[in-house]
PDB file of C-alpha atoms in Angstrom:
ATOM      1  CA  MET R   1     149.678 101.723  85.673  1.00  0.00           C
ATOM      2  CA  ALA R   2     152.902 100.782  87.447  1.00  0.00           C
ATOM      3  CA  MET R   3     154.556 103.967  86.194  1.00  0.00           C
ATOM      4  CA  ARG R   4     151.758 106.159  87.528  1.00  0.00           C
ATOM      5  CA  LEU R   5     151.849 104.371  90.865  1.00  0.00           C
ATOM      6  CA  LEU R   6     155.558 105.024  91.244  1.00  0.00           C
ATOM      7  CA  ILE R   7     155.653 108.633  90.136  1.00  0.00           C
ATOM      8  CA  GLY R   8     152.213 109.694  91.321  1.00  0.00           C
ATOM      9  CA  GLU R   9     151.641 107.974  94.631  1.00  0.00           C
ATOM     10  CA  ILE R  10     154.894 106.591  96.016  1.00  0.00           C
ATOM     11  CA  HIS R  11     157.048 109.658  96.468  1.00  0.00           C
ATOM     12  CA  LEU R  12     160.487 108.080  96.678  1.00  0.00           C
ATOM     13  CA  GLY R  13     162.279 110.636  94.557  1.00  0.00           C
ATOM     14  CA  PHE R  14     162.476 113.639  96.850  1.00  0.00           C
ATOM     15  CA  LEU R  15     165.611 115.613  96.143  1.00  0.00           C
ATOM     16  CA  GLY R  16     168.308 115.072  98.730  1.00  0.00           C
ATOM     17  CA  LYS R  17     166.545 112.246 100.527  1.00  0.00           C
ATOM     18  CA  THR R  18     168.849 109.431  99.464  1.00  0.00           C
ATOM     19  CA  ASN R  19     169.614 107.497 102.635  1.00  0.00           C
ATOM     20  CA  TRP R  20     172.460 104.992 102.654  1.00  0.00           C
ATOM     21  CA  LEU R  21     170.647 102.906 105.244  1.00  0.00           C
ATOM     22  CA  GLU R  22     167.693 102.636 102.844  1.00  0.00           C
ATOM     23  CA  PHE R  23     170.033 101.422 100.115  1.00  0.00           C
ATOM     24  CA  ARG R  24     168.249  98.113  99.717  1.00  0.00           C
ATOM     25  CA  PHE R  25     165.765  99.572  97.238  1.00  0.00           C
ATOM     26  CA  LEU R  26     165.631 103.373  96.982  1.00  0.00           C
ATOM     27  CA  PRO R  27     168.680 104.112  94.770  1.00  0.00           C
ATOM     28  CA  LEU R  28     167.794 101.195  92.496  1.00  0.00           C
ATOM     29  CA  ILE R  29     164.300 102.573  91.907  1.00  0.00           C
ATOM     30  CA  GLN R  30     165.659 106.087  91.421  1.00  0.00           C
ATOM     31  CA  VAL R  31     168.237 105.031  88.829  1.00  0.00           C
ATOM     32  CA  LEU R  32     165.721 102.822  87.018  1.00  0.00           C
ATOM     33  CA  LEU R  33     163.233 105.683  86.725  1.00  0.00           C
ATOM     34  CA  SER R  34     166.029 108.019  85.638  1.00  0.00           C
ATOM     35  CA  ARG R  35     166.072 105.961  82.450  1.00  0.00           C
ATOM     36  CA  VAL R  36     162.586 107.253  81.651  1.00  0.00           C
ATOM     37  CA  ASN R  37     163.786 110.813  82.185  1.00  0.00           C
ATOM     38  CA  PHE R  38     166.712 110.193  79.822  1.00  0.00           C
ATOM     39  CA  PHE R  39     164.828 108.405  77.048  1.00  0.00           C
ATOM     40  CA  GLY R  40     161.127 109.065  77.548  1.00  0.00           C
ATOM     41  CA  SER R  41     158.194 106.718  78.033  1.00  0.00           C
ATOM     42  CA  LYS R  42     155.676 105.042  75.744  1.00  0.00           C
ATOM     43  CA  GLU R  43     152.980 106.206  78.155  1.00  0.00           C
ATOM     44  CA  ASP R  44     151.627 109.746  78.137  1.00  0.00           C
ATOM     45  CA  ILE R  45     153.144 111.601  81.081  1.00  0.00           C
ATOM     46  CA  SER R  46     151.774 114.837  82.508  1.00  0.00           C
ATOM     47  CA  THR R  47     153.929 117.828  83.381  1.00  0.00           C
ATOM     48  CA  GLU R  48     153.608 116.997  87.070  1.00  0.00           C
ATOM     49  CA  GLU R  49     154.677 113.408  86.462  1.00  0.00           C
ATOM     50  CA  SER R  50     157.587 114.580  84.331  1.00  0.00           C
ATOM     51  CA  LEU R  51     158.765 116.752  87.220  1.00  0.00           C
ATOM     52  CA  SER R  52     158.527 113.745  89.531  1.00  0.00           C
ATOM     53  CA  LEU R  53     160.717 111.764  87.150  1.00  0.00           C
ATOM     54  CA  GLN R  54     163.197 114.626  87.084  1.00  0.00           C
ATOM     55  CA  SER R  55     163.415 114.446  90.875  1.00  0.00           C
ATOM     56  CA  TYR R  56     164.327 110.754  90.624  1.00  0.00           C
ATOM     57  CA  ARG R  57     167.169 111.635  88.294  1.00  0.00           C
ATOM     58  CA  GLN R  58     168.354 114.455  90.555  1.00  0.00           C
ATOM     59  CA  THR R  59     168.310 112.190  93.600  1.00  0.00           C
ATOM     60  CA  SER R  60     170.141 109.485  91.646  1.00  0.00           C
ATOM     61  CA  GLU R  61     172.854 111.983  90.807  1.00  0.00           C
ATOM     62  CA  ILE R  62     173.200 113.014  94.455  1.00  0.00           C
ATOM     63  CA  PHE R  63     173.726 109.343  95.257  1.00  0.00           C
ATOM     64  CA  LEU R  64     176.191 108.816  92.402  1.00  0.00           C
ATOM     65  CA  CYS R  65     178.182 111.925  93.320  1.00  0.00           C
ATOM     66  CA  GLY R  66     178.566 110.400  96.760  1.00  0.00           C
ATOM     67  CA  LEU R  67     180.204 107.332  95.230  1.00  0.00           C
ATOM     68  CA  LEU R  68     182.946 109.186  93.359  1.00  0.00           C
ATOM     69  CA  PRO R  69     185.918 109.435  95.754  1.00  0.00           C
ATOM     70  CA  GLU R  70     187.102 112.827  94.442  1.00  0.00           C
ATOM     71  CA  SER R  71     183.643 114.393  94.466  1.00  0.00           C
ATOM     72  CA  PRO R  72     183.009 117.322  96.858  1.00  0.00           C
ATOM     73  CA  THR R  73     180.114 115.287  98.261  1.00  0.00           C
ATOM     74  CA  ALA R  74     181.904 111.915  98.416  1.00  0.00           C
ATOM     75  CA  THR R  75     180.549 109.681 101.139  1.00  0.00           C
ATOM     76  CA  SER R  76     182.854 108.873 104.035  1.00  0.00           C
ATOM     77  CA  GLN R  77     181.223 105.454 104.310  1.00  0.00           C
ATOM     78  CA  ARG R  78     184.109 103.529 102.811  1.00  0.00           C
ATOM     79  CA  THR R  79     187.168 101.682 104.083  1.00  0.00           C
ATOM     80  CA  ALA R  80     190.663 103.171 104.129  1.00  0.00           C
ATOM     81  CA  ASP R  81     191.388 101.229 100.937  1.00  0.00           C
ATOM     82  CA  GLY R  82     188.365 102.699  99.163  1.00  0.00           C
ATOM     83  CA  LEU R  83     185.654 100.044  99.379  1.00  0.00           C
ATOM     84  CA  VAL R  84     182.164 101.505  99.823  1.00  0.00           C
ATOM     85  CA  TRP R  85     181.148 100.118 103.206  1.00  0.00           C
ATOM     86  CA  VAL R  86     177.747 100.720 104.793  1.00  0.00           C
ATOM     87  CA  ASN R  87     177.043  97.870 107.183  1.00  0.00           C
ATOM     88  CA  GLN R  88     179.055  95.125 108.862  1.00  0.00           C
ATOM     89  CA  TRP R  89     176.569  92.455 107.759  1.00  0.00           C
ATOM     90  CA  ASN R  90     177.339  91.488 104.172  1.00  0.00           C
ATOM     91  CA  PRO R  91     179.073  94.759 103.241  1.00  0.00           C
ATOM     92  CA  PHE R  92     179.596  93.716  99.608  1.00  0.00           C
ATOM     93  CA  GLN R  93     175.880  94.011  98.883  1.00  0.00           C
ATOM     94  CA  TYR R  94     176.301  97.794  99.073  1.00  0.00           C
ATOM     95  CA  SER R  95     179.597  98.179  97.239  1.00  0.00           C
ATOM     96  CA  VAL R  96     178.616  95.843  94.400  1.00  0.00           C
ATOM     97  CA  ALA R  97     175.157  97.387  94.061  1.00  0.00           C
ATOM     98  CA  SER R  98     176.728 100.874  94.037  1.00  0.00           C
ATOM     99  CA  SER R  99     179.103  99.796  91.300  1.00  0.00           C
ATOM    100  CA  PHE R 100     176.354  98.199  89.237  1.00  0.00           C
ATOM    101  CA  LEU R 101     174.222 101.349  89.434  1.00  0.00           C
ATOM    102  CA  ALA R 102     177.210 103.501  88.483  1.00  0.00           C
ATOM    103  CA  VAL R 103     177.740 101.396  85.349  1.00  0.00           C
ATOM    104  CA  VAL R 104     174.044 101.496  84.444  1.00  0.00           C
ATOM    105  CA  TYR R 105     173.921 105.275  84.851  1.00  0.00           C
ATOM    106  CA  SER R 106     177.110 105.749  82.845  1.00  0.00           C
ATOM    107  CA  ASP R 107     175.449 103.827  80.003  1.00  0.00           C
ATOM    108  CA  TYR R 108     172.402 106.091  80.249  1.00  0.00           C
ATOM    109  CA  MET R 109     174.691 109.111  79.975  1.00  0.00           C
ATOM    110  CA  LEU R 110     176.682 107.776  77.039  1.00  0.00           C
ATOM    111  CA  SER R 111     173.645 106.575  75.121  1.00  0.00           C
ATOM    112  CA  SER R 112     171.864 109.908  75.600  1.00  0.00           C
ATOM    113  CA  GLN R 113     175.063 111.855  74.806  1.00  0.00           C
ATOM    114  CA  THR R 114     175.023 113.419  78.266  1.00  0.00           C
ATOM    115  CA  SER R 115     178.602 114.607  78.699  1.00  0.00           C
ATOM    116  CA  ASN R 116     178.869 115.227  82.422  1.00  0.00           C
ATOM    117  CA  LEU R 117     177.537 114.518  85.874  1.00  0.00           C
ATOM    118  CA  TYR R 118     177.430 117.698  87.976  1.00  0.00           C
ATOM    119  CA  CYS R 119     178.570 117.290  91.588  1.00  0.00           C
ATOM    120  CA  SER R 120     178.533 120.519  93.616  1.00  0.00           C
ATOM    121  CA  GLY R 121     180.665 122.558  91.230  1.00  0.00           C
ATOM    122  CA  LYS R 122     182.677 119.736  89.648  1.00  0.00           C
ATOM    123  CA  LEU R 123     181.921 117.840  86.464  1.00  0.00           C
ATOM    124  CA  TYR R 124     182.502 114.120  85.969  1.00  0.00           C
ATOM    125  CA  GLU R 125     182.371 112.120  82.758  1.00  0.00           C
ATOM    126  CA  PRO R 126     180.606 108.751  82.401  1.00  0.00           C
ATOM    127  CA  THR R 127     183.994 107.018  82.297  1.00  0.00           C
ATOM    128  CA  GLU R 128     184.635 108.180  85.856  1.00  0.00           C
ATOM    129  CA  LEU R 129     181.554 106.333  87.058  1.00  0.00           C
ATOM    130  CA  ARG R 130     182.881 103.220  85.339  1.00  0.00           C
ATOM    131  CA  ASN R 131     186.322 103.774  86.871  1.00  0.00           C
ATOM    132  CA  PHE R 132     184.705 103.815  90.307  1.00  0.00           C
ATOM    133  CA  ALA R 133     182.972 100.523  89.522  1.00  0.00           C
ATOM    134  CA  VAL R 134     186.253  98.996  88.332  1.00  0.00           C
ATOM    135  CA  SER R 135     187.951 100.042  91.577  1.00  0.00           C
ATOM    136  CA  GLN R 136     185.319  98.220  93.631  1.00  0.00           C
ATOM    137  CA  LEU R 137     185.537  95.100  91.473  1.00  0.00           C
ATOM    138  CA  ASP R 138     189.340  95.138  91.637  1.00  0.00           C
ATOM    139  CA  TYR R 139     189.092  95.221  95.424  1.00  0.00           C
ATOM    140  CA  ILE R 140     186.750  92.229  95.442  1.00  0.00           C
ATOM    141  CA  LEU R 141     188.975  90.215  93.110  1.00  0.00           C
ATOM    142  CA  GLY R 142     192.183  90.679  95.080  1.00  0.00           C
ATOM    143  CA  ASN R 143     193.481  94.247  95.030  1.00  0.00           C
ATOM    144  CA  ASN R 144     192.913  94.733  98.758  1.00  0.00           C
ATOM    145  CA  PRO R 145     194.927  94.721 102.015  1.00  0.00           C
ATOM    146  CA  MET R 146     194.149  91.031 102.602  1.00  0.00           C
ATOM    147  CA  GLU R 147     195.585  90.217  99.146  1.00  0.00           C
ATOM    148  CA  MET R 148     192.807  87.716  98.538  1.00  0.00           C
ATOM    149  CA  SER R 149     189.903  87.272  96.182  1.00  0.00           C
ATOM    150  CA  TYR R 150     186.495  87.361  97.831  1.00  0.00           C
ATOM    151  CA  LEU R 151     184.980  85.559  94.845  1.00  0.00           C
ATOM    152  CA  VAL R 152     185.306  81.887  95.745  1.00  0.00           C
ATOM    153  CA  GLY R 153     187.288  79.879  93.217  1.00  0.00           C
ATOM    154  CA  TYR R 154     188.828  82.932  91.570  1.00  0.00           C
ATOM    155  CA  GLY R 155     192.563  83.480  91.939  1.00  0.00           C
ATOM    156  CA  SER R 156     195.096  81.596  94.013  1.00  0.00           C
ATOM    157  CA  ARG R 157     193.806  82.785  97.401  1.00  0.00           C
ATOM    158  CA  TYR R 158     190.152  82.970  98.373  1.00  0.00           C
ATOM    159  CA  PRO R 159     187.970  82.101 101.435  1.00  0.00           C
ATOM    160  CA  GLN R 160     188.270  78.466 102.489  1.00  0.00           C
ATOM    161  CA  GLN R 161     185.542  78.371 105.148  1.00  0.00           C
ATOM    162  CA  VAL R 162     182.552  79.813 103.337  1.00  0.00           C
ATOM    163  CA  HIS R 163     179.364  79.654 105.429  1.00  0.00           C
ATOM    164  CA  HIS R 164     177.554  77.348 103.023  1.00  0.00           C
ATOM    165  CA  ARG R 165     176.162  73.955 103.960  1.00  0.00           C
ATOM    166  CA  GLY R 166     176.678  72.419 100.535  1.00  0.00           C
ATOM    167  CA  ALA R 167     180.317  73.485 100.530  1.00  0.00           C
ATOM    168  CA  SER R 168     181.127  72.453 104.098  1.00  0.00           C
ATOM    169  CA  ILE R 169     179.542  68.973 104.246  1.00  0.00           C
ATOM    170  CA  PRO R 170     181.403  66.198 102.370  1.00  0.00           C
ATOM    171  CA  VAL R 171     179.583  64.868  99.318  1.00  0.00           C
ATOM    172  CA  ASN R 172     179.647  61.274 100.559  1.00  0.00           C
ATOM    173  CA  ALA R 173     178.570  62.115 104.131  1.00  0.00           C
ATOM    174  CA  ASN R 174     175.624  60.162 105.517  1.00  0.00           C
ATOM    175  CA  SER R 175     173.991  62.761 107.724  1.00  0.00           C
ATOM    176  CA  ASN R 176     170.720  64.286 108.831  1.00  0.00           C
ATOM    177  CA  CYS R 177     169.853  67.961 109.281  1.00  0.00           C
ATOM    178  CA  SER R 178     171.307  68.308 112.786  1.00  0.00           C
ATOM    179  CA  ASP R 179     174.621  66.672 111.832  1.00  0.00           C
ATOM    180  CA  GLY R 180     175.646  69.748 109.865  1.00  0.00           C
ATOM    181  CA  PHE R 181     176.886  71.474 113.005  1.00  0.00           C
ATOM    182  CA  LYS R 182     179.912  69.202 113.333  1.00  0.00           C
ATOM    183  CA  TRP R 183     181.154  70.486 109.966  1.00  0.00           C
ATOM    184  CA  LEU R 184     180.142  74.042 110.791  1.00  0.00           C
ATOM    185  CA  HIS R 185     182.522  74.117 113.748  1.00  0.00           C
ATOM    186  CA  THR R 186     185.494  72.273 112.251  1.00  0.00           C
ATOM    187  CA  ARG R 187     188.621  74.266 111.475  1.00  0.00           C
ATOM    188  CA  HIS R 188     189.267  72.397 108.244  1.00  0.00           C
ATOM    189  CA  PRO R 189     188.706  74.051 104.849  1.00  0.00           C
ATOM    190  CA  ASN R 190     185.459  73.264 103.093  1.00  0.00           C
ATOM    191  CA  PRO R 191     185.688  69.949 101.213  1.00  0.00           C
ATOM    192  CA  ASN R 192     183.698  71.428  98.315  1.00  0.00           C
ATOM    193  CA  VAL R 193     184.502  74.729  96.606  1.00  0.00           C
ATOM    194  CA  ALA R 194     181.447  76.939  96.064  1.00  0.00           C
ATOM    195  CA  VAL R 195     182.833  78.319  92.809  1.00  0.00           C
ATOM    196  CA  GLY R 196     181.446  81.754  91.989  1.00  0.00           C
ATOM    197  CA  ALA R 197     180.088  82.488  95.457  1.00  0.00           C
ATOM    198  CA  LEU R 198     180.734  86.030  96.670  1.00  0.00           C
ATOM    199  CA  VAL R 199     181.154  86.146 100.443  1.00  0.00           C
ATOM    200  CA  GLY R 200     179.843  88.967 102.628  1.00  0.00           C
ATOM    201  CA  GLY R 201     183.077  90.935 102.653  1.00  0.00           C
ATOM    202  CA  PRO R 202     185.586  92.619 104.950  1.00  0.00           C
ATOM    203  CA  SER R 203     185.239  94.748 108.049  1.00  0.00           C
ATOM    204  CA  LEU R 204     185.500  98.532 108.028  1.00  0.00           C
ATOM    205  CA  SER R 205     189.215  98.072 108.768  1.00  0.00           C
ATOM    206  CA  ASP R 206     189.674  96.045 105.537  1.00  0.00           C
ATOM    207  CA  THR R 207     190.168  92.794 107.466  1.00  0.00           C
ATOM    208  CA  TYR R 208     188.503  89.433 106.963  1.00  0.00           C
ATOM    209  CA  MET R 209     188.290  86.437 109.319  1.00  0.00           C
ATOM    210  CA  ASP R 210     187.911  83.241 107.314  1.00  0.00           C
ATOM    211  CA  SER R 211     185.576  81.251 109.546  1.00  0.00           C
ATOM    212  CA  ARG R 212     182.201  79.618 108.928  1.00  0.00           C
ATOM    213  CA  ASN R 213     181.000  80.996 112.252  1.00  0.00           C
ATOM    214  CA  ASN R 214     181.777  84.523 111.084  1.00  0.00           C
ATOM    215  CA  ILE R 215     178.485  84.638 109.224  1.00  0.00           C
ATOM    216  CA  SER R 216     178.361  88.382 108.576  1.00  0.00           C
ATOM    217  CA  GLN R 217     181.568  88.122 106.540  1.00  0.00           C
ATOM    218  CA  SER R 218     181.670  84.552 105.224  1.00  0.00           C
ATOM    219  CA  GLU R 219     178.099  83.890 104.099  1.00  0.00           C
ATOM    220  CA  PRO R 220     177.457  84.116 100.329  1.00  0.00           C
ATOM    221  CA  THR R 221     174.066  85.216  99.036  1.00  0.00           C
ATOM    222  CA  THR R 222     172.215  84.864  95.754  1.00  0.00           C
ATOM    223  CA  TYR R 223     171.690  88.625  95.547  1.00  0.00           C
ATOM    224  CA  ASN R 224     175.433  89.269  95.878  1.00  0.00           C
ATOM    225  CA  SER R 225     176.046  86.819  93.047  1.00  0.00           C
ATOM    226  CA  ALA R 226     173.337  88.397  90.900  1.00  0.00           C
ATOM    227  CA  LEU R 227     174.797  91.865  91.418  1.00  0.00           C
ATOM    228  CA  ILE R 228     178.367  90.902  90.591  1.00  0.00           C
ATOM    229  CA  VAL R 229     177.216  89.123  87.415  1.00  0.00           C
ATOM    230  CA  GLY R 230     175.415  92.311  86.407  1.00  0.00           C
ATOM    231  CA  LEU R 231     178.427  94.434  87.299  1.00  0.00           C
ATOM    232  CA  ILE R 232     180.923  92.342  85.331  1.00  0.00           C
ATOM    233  CA  SER R 233     178.551  92.084  82.372  1.00  0.00           C
ATOM    234  CA  GLY R 234     178.133  95.851  82.363  1.00  0.00           C
ATOM    235  CA  LEU R 235     181.855  96.498  82.505  1.00  0.00           C
ATOM    236  CA  ILE R 236     182.729  94.174  79.631  1.00  0.00           C
ATOM    237  CA  THR R 237     179.907  95.520  77.437  1.00  0.00           C
ATOM    238  CA  SER R 238     180.518  98.794  75.617  1.00  0.00           C
ATOM    239  CA  SER R 239     177.928 101.555  75.552  1.00  0.00           C
ATOM    240  CA  SER R 240     177.435 101.171  71.799  1.00  0.00           C
ATOM    241  CA  GLN R 241     176.400  97.551  72.347  1.00  0.00           C
ATOM    242  CA  VAL R 242     173.777  98.433  74.949  1.00  0.00           C
ATOM    243  CA  GLU R 243     172.454 101.538  73.203  1.00  0.00           C
ATOM    244  CA  SER R 244     169.833  99.618  71.246  1.00  0.00           C
ATOM    245  CA  PHE R 245     168.081  98.101  74.262  1.00  0.00           C
ATOM    246  CA  VAL R 246     168.575 101.106  76.545  1.00  0.00           C
ATOM    247  CA  LYS R 247     166.488 103.200  74.153  1.00  0.00           C
ATOM    248  CA  ASN R 248     163.792 100.581  73.536  1.00  0.00           C
TER     249      ASN R 248
END
């Protein structure tokens, strides 16, 4: 039922319609449904529905070609140092999600023995999608112009004023809800380290202002954390290990 709804009524897979500003859900749905095109479905699918699934895969590949920096259709929406950057508010949600999808699609390719991704006359192997993902993760973990890790608690230098109430208010403080503002505005580092939190990320110029009031850059989110866990898990897991559940 859900499959028929997606491929028969909600036409999200139109070729060429990938919109970076609609990144919050469209590419994720397209890549997920590409899996069905790679490996088939337990449900009976008509010819028309099969063509719809093919369009999801084609649109996914347009999106993925845009991620590869050497691709003829590489997106210009990235910083000078190579981070995919779409929006000033929590920019890491886009770069980490892009990387996660690149790893997922590379596993689809390897498991289905699909040798290449075709990008406007150039061919790219699955390993090149993974290399892109590694480059984004390396940036996040410290290989960037700020020479800092954006994953709190990782490395010797990371954000000290994360916009996080639990991190900024002392454990033994006797306070009510409104008292939190006095810690919000202090210039002191957070008394508690929010280990594992991924902040919003840098500006388009690869700069970062470590301030609790700089919410667009310093606020961590659960969806950022979920994405980076998925990304790291995908990168440390070989295709042969995931082949069994990709096909089932």
